[in-house]
Amino acid sequence: MQNIDVFERDWHDRRVGRPLHREMTFTQAGLVLGGGTILAEFGKEGLAAGGLAFDGEEARLLSLLTAAYREPLAGGVIEKIRRAGEFWRAGDKAQAQIHLAFLGLPKIDETDAYRLFLAGTALEKGVCPSDLLKALGFPRAARDIEKYREDQPRVPAGSGRESGQWTSGDNSSEAQPPPTATPPTSNNVQVAQTNIKCSSFIAEKCKGSIMREFPSEYLDLSVDQLLKDAQGGVKAAVKGKKLLFDNRFRK
């Protein structure tokens, strides 16, 4: 009981005067979610200075995300987060937000944030990521997380609860995605993701008030096309790119 009281007091002290980040967001310190839990810090020197410094700590990051979202995340999340951090550090905040947005993760609530805080506290006190996942009720993910590799094959989408989980690849009974499953990239964002129309992206991620300012000529074009045109200096595209990731219009 005493430990619970300490945790609740620490949580209350952390929350006083601080916003609840319902989606992953960047601060000067790094990538943050919930009540200020730092998922990954920005590097301060060497190659890591170009982005988030979590090489060798992927298991920690994945276990924290599992705690926040209440399920193991599908493959690819690590690389998208890594790319988002690189864009943010390079000053391209819109591209950084695009990579986070296309993770397709829901917003968390106060309960999720508190669970994330407890998970982070447990890791700080020496609990290993695999034991944390076991405590959260994901024994298979716990077995897999310690042998995580970004290029490790994963169970494809549509395979039920195990979708996106890592597989050894040495069992012929386990389905594996074909070599062509990863689409070519364009503007450093996967084409399969950014081929979504701007109008669809707005409907999912933005408030309706954005329509008063968003350039109508791009509504039926893809986000990928918008980014290409913005990079080429097309004024309407530059404006559209800025509006899509303006916090005034985000849901």
Short mmCIF file of N, CA and C in Angstrom, two decimals, residues 67-210:
data_model
loop_
_atom_site.label_atom_id
_atom_site.label_comp_id
_atom_site.label_asym_id
_atom_site.label_seq_id
_atom_site.Cartn_x
_atom_site.Cartn_y
_atom_site.Cartn_z
N ALA A 67 2.86 -0.63 -23.05
CA ALA A 67 2.15 -0.22 -21.83
C ALA A 67 1.14 0.88 -22.12
N ALA A 68 1.52 1.83 -22.94
CA ALA A 68 0.64 2.96 -23.23
C ALA A 68 -0.56 2.55 -24.09
N TYR A 69 -0.31 1.71 -25.10
CA TYR A 69 -1.37 1.38 -26.05
C TYR A 69 -2.04 0.03 -25.79
N ARG A 70 -1.59 -0.65 -24.74
CA ARG A 70 -2.21 -1.87 -24.26
C ARG A 70 -2.14 -3.04 -25.23
N GLU A 71 -1.21 -2.99 -26.14
CA GLU A 71 -0.96 -4.12 -27.04
C GLU A 71 0.39 -3.92 -27.72
N PRO A 72 1.05 -5.03 -28.08
CA PRO A 72 2.32 -4.90 -28.81
C PRO A 72 2.07 -4.25 -30.16
N LEU A 73 2.96 -3.35 -30.55
CA LEU A 73 2.77 -2.65 -31.80
C LEU A 73 3.35 -3.44 -32.96
N ALA A 74 2.76 -3.22 -34.15
CA ALA A 74 3.21 -3.90 -35.35
C ALA A 74 4.61 -3.44 -35.74
N GLY A 75 5.26 -4.24 -36.57
CA GLY A 75 6.62 -3.94 -36.99
C GLY A 75 6.72 -2.63 -37.75
N GLY A 76 7.89 -2.04 -37.70
CA GLY A 76 8.14 -0.81 -38.44
C GLY A 76 8.05 0.45 -37.60
N VAL A 77 7.47 0.36 -36.40
CA VAL A 77 7.28 1.56 -35.59
C VAL A 77 8.61 2.18 -35.19
N ILE A 78 9.61 1.34 -34.93
CA ILE A 78 10.91 1.85 -34.51
C ILE A 78 11.53 2.72 -35.59
N GLU A 79 11.52 2.24 -36.83
CA GLU A 79 12.16 2.98 -37.90
C GLU A 79 11.42 4.29 -38.19
N LYS A 80 10.09 4.28 -38.10
CA LYS A 80 9.33 5.51 -38.33
C LYS A 80 9.63 6.54 -37.25
N ILE A 81 9.73 6.08 -36.01
CA ILE A 81 10.07 6.99 -34.91
C ILE A 81 11.48 7.54 -35.10
N ARG A 82 12.38 6.68 -35.52
CA ARG A 82 13.76 7.11 -35.76
C ARG A 82 13.82 8.19 -36.84
N ARG A 83 13.10 7.97 -37.94
CA ARG A 83 13.08 8.95 -39.03
C ARG A 83 12.41 10.25 -38.59
N ALA A 84 11.35 10.13 -37.79
CA ALA A 84 10.68 11.33 -37.29
C ALA A 84 11.64 12.18 -36.47
N GLY A 85 12.44 11.53 -35.63
CA GLY A 85 13.42 12.26 -34.83
C GLY A 85 14.47 12.95 -35.67
N GLU A 86 14.89 12.29 -36.75
CA GLU A 86 15.88 12.90 -37.63
C GLU A 86 15.32 14.15 -38.31
N PHE A 87 14.07 14.06 -38.78
CA PHE A 87 13.45 15.22 -39.42
C PHE A 87 13.27 16.36 -38.43
N TRP A 88 12.85 16.04 -37.21
CA TRP A 88 12.63 17.08 -36.20
C TRP A 88 13.94 17.80 -35.89
N ARG A 89 15.00 17.04 -35.71
CA ARG A 89 16.30 17.64 -35.40
C ARG A 89 16.82 18.49 -36.57
N ALA A 90 16.42 18.10 -37.80
CA ALA A 90 16.86 18.83 -38.98
C ALA A 90 16.00 20.07 -39.22
N GLY A 91 14.97 20.28 -38.40
CA GLY A 91 14.13 21.46 -38.53
C GLY A 91 12.89 21.27 -39.38
N ASP A 92 12.68 20.07 -39.93
CA ASP A 92 11.50 19.79 -40.75
C ASP A 92 10.44 19.15 -39.86
N LYS A 93 9.76 19.98 -39.09
CA LYS A 93 8.80 19.48 -38.11
C LYS A 93 7.57 18.86 -38.77
N ALA A 94 7.21 19.35 -39.95
CA ALA A 94 6.06 18.78 -40.64
C ALA A 94 6.33 17.33 -41.03
N GLN A 95 7.51 17.07 -41.59
CA GLN A 95 7.87 15.70 -41.95
C GLN A 95 7.92 14.81 -40.71
N ALA A 96 8.42 15.35 -39.62
CA ALA A 96 8.48 14.59 -38.37
C ALA A 96 7.08 14.19 -37.93
N GLN A 97 6.14 15.14 -37.98
CA GLN A 97 4.76 14.86 -37.58
C GLN A 97 4.09 13.87 -38.54
N ILE A 98 4.46 13.92 -39.81
CA ILE A 98 3.91 12.97 -40.78
C ILE A 98 4.27 11.55 -40.39
N HIS A 99 5.54 11.34 -40.06
CA HIS A 99 5.97 9.99 -39.69
C HIS A 99 5.25 9.50 -38.44
N LEU A 100 5.04 10.38 -37.48
CA LEU A 100 4.31 9.97 -36.28
C LEU A 100 2.84 9.74 -36.58
N ALA A 101 2.25 10.60 -37.42
CA ALA A 101 0.84 10.48 -37.74
C ALA A 101 0.54 9.17 -38.46
N PHE A 102 1.45 8.76 -39.34
CA PHE A 102 1.20 7.56 -40.12
C PHE A 102 1.49 6.28 -39.35
N LEU A 103 1.86 6.40 -38.09
CA LEU A 103 1.88 5.22 -37.24
C LEU A 103 0.46 4.73 -36.99
N GLY A 104 -0.52 5.66 -37.12
CA GLY A 104 -1.92 5.29 -36.97
C GLY A 104 -2.32 4.93 -35.55
N LEU A 105 -1.62 5.46 -34.57
CA LEU A 105 -1.89 5.12 -33.18
C LEU A 105 -3.00 6.00 -32.61
N PRO A 106 -3.86 5.44 -31.77
CA PRO A 106 -4.93 6.25 -31.17
C PRO A 106 -4.41 7.17 -30.08
N LYS A 107 -5.22 8.13 -29.69
CA LYS A 107 -4.86 8.99 -28.57
C LYS A 107 -5.04 8.21 -27.27
N ILE A 108 -4.18 8.50 -26.31
CA ILE A 108 -4.29 7.84 -25.01
C ILE A 108 -5.05 8.74 -24.04
N ASP A 109 -5.52 8.16 -22.95
CA ASP A 109 -6.22 8.94 -21.93
C ASP A 109 -5.40 8.97 -20.64
N GLU A 110 -5.98 9.52 -19.60
CA GLU A 110 -5.27 9.67 -18.32
C GLU A 110 -4.86 8.32 -17.74
N THR A 111 -5.73 7.32 -17.88
CA THR A 111 -5.42 5.98 -17.37
C THR A 111 -4.23 5.38 -18.12
N ASP A 112 -4.23 5.53 -19.44
CA ASP A 112 -3.11 5.03 -20.24
C ASP A 112 -1.82 5.73 -19.84
N ALA A 113 -1.91 7.05 -19.64
CA ALA A 113 -0.73 7.82 -19.27
C ALA A 113 -0.18 7.38 -17.91
N TYR A 114 -1.08 7.05 -16.97
CA TYR A 114 -0.65 6.60 -15.65
C TYR A 114 0.03 5.23 -15.76
N ARG A 115 -0.53 4.35 -16.59
CA ARG A 115 0.08 3.04 -16.80
C ARG A 115 1.47 3.19 -17.43
N LEU A 116 1.59 4.12 -18.37
CA LEU A 116 2.89 4.39 -18.99
C LEU A 116 3.88 4.90 -17.95
N PHE A 117 3.43 5.79 -17.08
CA PHE A 117 4.28 6.32 -16.02
C PHE A 117 4.77 5.20 -15.11
N LEU A 118 3.88 4.28 -14.74
CA LEU A 118 4.27 3.16 -13.88
C LEU A 118 5.27 2.25 -14.60
N ALA A 119 5.04 2.04 -15.90
CA ALA A 119 5.96 1.20 -16.67
C ALA A 119 7.35 1.85 -16.73
N GLY A 120 7.39 3.15 -16.97
CA GLY A 120 8.66 3.85 -17.01
C GLY A 120 9.37 3.81 -15.68
N THR A 121 8.61 3.94 -14.59
CA THR A 121 9.19 3.87 -13.26
C THR A 121 9.78 2.50 -12.99
N ALA A 122 9.05 1.46 -13.42
CA ALA A 122 9.54 0.08 -13.23
C ALA A 122 10.86 -0.14 -13.97
N LEU A 123 10.94 0.35 -15.20
CA LEU A 123 12.18 0.20 -15.97
C LEU A 123 13.33 0.95 -15.32
N GLU A 124 13.04 2.14 -14.80
CA GLU A 124 14.07 2.92 -14.12
C GLU A 124 14.60 2.20 -12.88
N LYS A 125 13.74 1.40 -12.26
CA LYS A 125 14.13 0.69 -11.04
C LYS A 125 14.77 -0.67 -11.34
N GLY A 126 14.98 -0.97 -12.63
CA GLY A 126 15.72 -2.17 -12.98
C GLY A 126 14.93 -3.31 -13.56
N VAL A 127 13.62 -3.16 -13.69
CA VAL A 127 12.82 -4.21 -14.33
C VAL A 127 13.18 -4.26 -15.81
N CYS A 128 13.42 -5.45 -16.36
CA CYS A 128 13.79 -5.54 -17.77
C CYS A 128 12.53 -5.50 -18.63
N PRO A 129 12.66 -5.06 -19.88
CA PRO A 129 11.50 -4.93 -20.77
C PRO A 129 10.69 -6.21 -20.92
N SER A 130 11.36 -7.38 -20.99
CA SER A 130 10.63 -8.63 -21.16
C SER A 130 9.77 -8.94 -19.94
N ASP A 131 10.30 -8.68 -18.75
CA ASP A 131 9.51 -8.91 -17.54
C ASP A 131 8.33 -7.94 -17.46
N LEU A 132 8.54 -6.72 -17.93
CA LEU A 132 7.45 -5.75 -17.96
C LEU A 132 6.33 -6.23 -18.87
N LEU A 133 6.68 -6.75 -20.04
CA LEU A 133 5.66 -7.23 -20.97
C LEU A 133 4.93 -8.44 -20.40
N LYS A 134 5.63 -9.30 -19.69
CA LYS A 134 4.96 -10.43 -19.04
C LYS A 134 3.95 -9.93 -18.02
N ALA A 135 4.35 -8.92 -17.24
CA ALA A 135 3.44 -8.36 -16.24
C ALA A 135 2.23 -7.71 -16.89
N LEU A 136 2.40 -7.20 -18.11
CA LEU A 136 1.29 -6.58 -18.83
C LEU A 136 0.40 -7.61 -19.51
N GLY A 137 0.83 -8.88 -19.50
CA GLY A 137 0.01 -9.95 -20.07
C GLY A 137 0.36 -10.34 -21.49
N PHE A 138 1.61 -10.06 -21.91
CA PHE A 138 2.03 -10.39 -23.27
C PHE A 138 3.28 -11.27 -23.24
N PRO A 139 3.12 -12.55 -22.85
CA PRO A 139 4.29 -13.43 -22.72
C PRO A 139 5.03 -13.66 -24.02
N ARG A 140 4.30 -13.78 -25.15
CA ARG A 140 5.01 -14.01 -26.42
C ARG A 140 5.84 -12.79 -26.80
N ALA A 141 5.23 -11.62 -26.66
CA ALA A 141 5.97 -10.39 -26.97
C ALA A 141 7.19 -10.27 -26.06
N ALA A 142 7.06 -10.73 -24.81
CA ALA A 142 8.18 -10.69 -23.87
C ALA A 142 9.32 -11.57 -24.36
N ARG A 143 8.99 -12.73 -24.92
CA ARG A 143 10.03 -13.62 -25.44
C ARG A 143 10.73 -12.99 -26.64
N ASP A 144 9.95 -12.30 -27.45
CA ASP A 144 10.49 -11.77 -28.70
C ASP A 144 11.29 -10.48 -28.52
N ILE A 145 10.91 -9.66 -27.54
CA ILE A 145 11.44 -8.30 -27.48
C ILE A 145 12.93 -8.26 -27.20
N GLU A 146 13.45 -9.21 -26.44
CA GLU A 146 14.87 -9.18 -26.11
C GLU A 146 15.75 -9.58 -27.29
N LYS A 147 15.16 -10.25 -28.30
CA LYS A 147 15.95 -10.62 -29.48
C LYS A 147 15.53 -9.77 -30.67
N TYR A 148 14.97 -8.59 -30.37
CA TYR A 148 14.47 -7.70 -31.41
C TYR A 148 15.57 -7.27 -32.38
N ARG A 149 15.24 -7.31 -33.66
CA ARG A 149 16.06 -6.71 -34.71
C ARG A 149 15.11 -5.99 -35.64
N GLU A 150 15.48 -4.81 -36.12
CA GLU A 150 14.59 -4.04 -36.98
C GLU A 150 14.28 -4.78 -38.27
N ASP A 151 15.23 -5.61 -38.77
CA ASP A 151 15.02 -6.30 -40.03
C ASP A 151 14.47 -7.70 -39.84
N GLN A 152 14.08 -8.05 -38.61
CA GLN A 152 13.57 -9.38 -38.34
C GLN A 152 12.18 -9.55 -38.95
N PRO A 153 11.91 -10.73 -39.57
CA PRO A 153 10.59 -10.94 -40.18
C PRO A 153 9.49 -10.93 -39.13
N ARG A 154 8.29 -10.51 -39.55
CA ARG A 154 7.16 -10.40 -38.65
C ARG A 154 5.95 -11.10 -39.21
N VAL A 155 5.06 -11.51 -38.32
CA VAL A 155 3.80 -12.10 -38.75
C VAL A 155 3.01 -11.03 -39.48
N PRO A 156 2.53 -11.31 -40.70
CA PRO A 156 1.86 -10.27 -41.48
C PRO A 156 0.52 -9.85 -40.91
N ALA A 157 0.07 -8.67 -41.32
CA ALA A 157 -1.24 -8.17 -40.90
C ALA A 157 -2.32 -9.15 -41.32
N GLY A 158 -3.39 -9.23 -40.52
CA GLY A 158 -4.48 -10.14 -40.84
C GLY A 158 -4.33 -11.49 -40.19
N SER A 159 -3.31 -11.63 -39.31
CA SER A 159 -3.07 -12.91 -38.65
C SER A 159 -3.56 -12.91 -37.21
N GLY A 160 -4.53 -12.06 -36.91
CA GLY A 160 -5.11 -12.03 -35.57
C GLY A 160 -4.23 -11.32 -34.57
N ARG A 161 -4.26 -11.76 -33.33
CA ARG A 161 -3.56 -11.10 -32.23
C ARG A 161 -2.06 -11.05 -32.46
N GLU A 162 -1.53 -12.04 -33.24
CA GLU A 162 -0.09 -12.10 -33.43
C GLU A 162 0.39 -11.22 -34.58
N SER A 163 -0.53 -10.53 -35.26
CA SER A 163 -0.14 -9.67 -36.38
C SER A 163 0.93 -8.67 -35.96
N GLY A 164 1.97 -8.59 -36.76
CA GLY A 164 3.03 -7.61 -36.50
C GLY A 164 4.07 -8.07 -35.50
N GLN A 165 3.84 -9.20 -34.82
CA GLN A 165 4.82 -9.66 -33.88
C GLN A 165 5.98 -10.31 -34.62
N TRP A 166 7.16 -10.34 -33.97
CA TRP A 166 8.34 -10.86 -34.62
C TRP A 166 8.32 -12.37 -34.64
N THR A 167 8.88 -12.94 -35.70
CA THR A 167 8.97 -14.38 -35.83
C THR A 167 10.40 -14.74 -36.21
N SER A 168 10.84 -15.91 -35.82
CA SER A 168 12.21 -16.32 -36.10
C SER A 168 12.45 -16.52 -37.58
N GLY A 169 11.37 -16.82 -38.32
CA GLY A 169 11.51 -17.03 -39.75
C GLY A 169 11.98 -18.43 -40.10
N ASP A 170 12.25 -19.28 -39.07
CA ASP A 170 12.74 -20.63 -39.36
C ASP A 170 11.66 -21.68 -39.26
N ASN A 171 10.41 -21.25 -39.10
CA ASN A 171 9.29 -22.19 -39.00
C ASN A 171 8.42 -22.01 -40.22
N SER A 172 8.35 -23.03 -41.04
CA SER A 172 7.61 -22.91 -42.29
C SER A 172 6.14 -22.74 -42.07
N SER A 173 5.64 -23.05 -40.87
CA SER A 173 4.21 -22.90 -40.60
C SER A 173 3.84 -21.48 -40.30
N GLU A 174 4.85 -20.60 -40.07
CA GLU A 174 4.57 -19.20 -39.77
C GLU A 174 4.64 -18.40 -41.05
N ALA A 175 3.56 -17.71 -41.36
CA ALA A 175 3.52 -16.91 -42.59
C ALA A 175 4.49 -15.76 -42.48
N GLN A 176 5.14 -15.42 -43.61
CA GLN A 176 6.06 -14.31 -43.64
C GLN A 176 5.69 -13.40 -44.80
N PRO A 177 5.87 -12.10 -44.66
CA PRO A 177 5.57 -11.20 -45.75
C PRO A 177 6.51 -11.43 -46.90
N PRO A 178 6.05 -11.28 -48.14
CA PRO A 178 6.92 -11.46 -49.30
C PRO A 178 7.98 -10.37 -49.35
N PRO A 179 9.06 -10.60 -50.11
CA PRO A 179 10.13 -9.60 -50.18
C PRO A 179 9.66 -8.25 -50.67
N THR A 180 8.55 -8.22 -51.40
CA THR A 180 8.06 -6.96 -51.95
C THR A 180 7.11 -6.24 -51.02
N ALA A 181 6.99 -6.73 -49.78
CA ALA A 181 6.01 -6.14 -48.87
C ALA A 181 6.33 -4.70 -48.52
N THR A 182 7.63 -4.34 -48.50
CA THR A 182 8.01 -2.97 -48.19
C THR A 182 8.06 -2.16 -49.47
N PRO A 183 7.19 -1.18 -49.62
CA PRO A 183 7.13 -0.41 -50.86
C PRO A 183 8.32 0.52 -50.98
N PRO A 184 8.60 0.98 -52.21
CA PRO A 184 9.66 1.96 -52.37
C PRO A 184 9.30 3.23 -51.65
N THR A 185 10.29 4.04 -51.34
CA THR A 185 10.02 5.27 -50.62
C THR A 185 10.09 6.47 -51.53
N SER A 186 9.36 7.50 -51.15
CA SER A 186 9.38 8.76 -51.89
C SER A 186 9.37 9.87 -50.88
N ASN A 187 10.34 10.77 -50.97
CA ASN A 187 10.43 11.88 -50.03
C ASN A 187 10.58 11.37 -48.60
N ASN A 188 11.23 10.18 -48.49
CA ASN A 188 11.51 9.56 -47.20
C ASN A 188 10.27 9.14 -46.45
N VAL A 189 9.13 9.03 -47.11
CA VAL A 189 7.91 8.53 -46.50
C VAL A 189 7.41 7.42 -47.40
N GLN A 190 6.94 6.31 -46.85
CA GLN A 190 6.52 5.20 -47.67
C GLN A 190 5.36 5.61 -48.57
N VAL A 191 5.48 5.27 -49.86
CA VAL A 191 4.47 5.64 -50.84
C VAL A 191 3.12 5.06 -50.48
N ALA A 192 3.11 3.82 -49.99
CA ALA A 192 1.84 3.17 -49.67
C ALA A 192 1.09 3.94 -48.61
N GLN A 193 1.81 4.70 -47.78
CA GLN A 193 1.16 5.45 -46.72
C GLN A 193 0.78 6.85 -47.19
N THR A 194 1.67 7.49 -47.92
CA THR A 194 1.41 8.87 -48.29
C THR A 194 0.57 8.99 -49.55
N ASN A 195 0.17 7.86 -50.14
CA ASN A 195 -0.75 7.92 -51.27
C ASN A 195 -2.17 8.23 -50.81
N ILE A 196 -2.38 8.31 -49.51
CA ILE A 196 -3.68 8.71 -48.99
C ILE A 196 -3.97 10.14 -49.43
N LYS A 197 -5.21 10.40 -49.81
CA LYS A 197 -5.58 11.75 -50.24
C LYS A 197 -5.50 12.73 -49.07
N CYS A 198 -5.20 13.97 -49.40
CA CYS A 198 -5.15 15.00 -48.37
C CYS A 198 -6.50 15.12 -47.67
N SER A 199 -7.59 14.98 -48.42
CA SER A 199 -8.93 15.08 -47.83
C SER A 199 -9.16 13.98 -46.79
N SER A 200 -8.64 12.77 -47.07
CA SER A 200 -8.79 11.66 -46.12
C SER A 200 -7.94 11.89 -44.89
N PHE A 201 -6.73 12.42 -45.10
CA PHE A 201 -5.85 12.72 -43.97
C PHE A 201 -6.49 13.78 -43.08
N ILE A 202 -7.08 14.80 -43.70
CA ILE A 202 -7.74 15.87 -42.95
C ILE A 202 -8.91 15.32 -42.14
N ALA A 203 -9.71 14.44 -42.76
CA ALA A 203 -10.87 13.88 -42.07
C ALA A 203 -10.47 13.09 -40.83
N GLU A 204 -9.30 12.44 -40.90
CA GLU A 204 -8.86 11.60 -39.79
C GLU A 204 -8.09 12.37 -38.73
N LYS A 205 -7.27 13.35 -39.15
CA LYS A 205 -6.32 13.96 -38.24
C LYS A 205 -6.60 15.42 -37.89
N CYS A 206 -7.45 16.10 -38.67
CA CYS A 206 -7.57 17.55 -38.51
C CYS A 206 -8.99 18.00 -38.20
N LYS A 207 -9.10 19.18 -37.63
CA LYS A 207 -10.40 19.79 -37.37
C LYS A 207 -10.98 20.33 -38.67
N GLY A 208 -12.30 20.42 -38.72
CA GLY A 208 -12.97 20.88 -39.92
C GLY A 208 -12.63 22.31 -40.29
N SER A 209 -12.21 23.11 -39.32
CA SER A 209 -11.91 24.51 -39.58
C SER A 209 -10.73 24.69 -40.52
N ILE A 210 -9.92 23.64 -40.71
CA ILE A 210 -8.78 23.75 -41.61
C ILE A 210 -9.23 23.98 -43.05
#
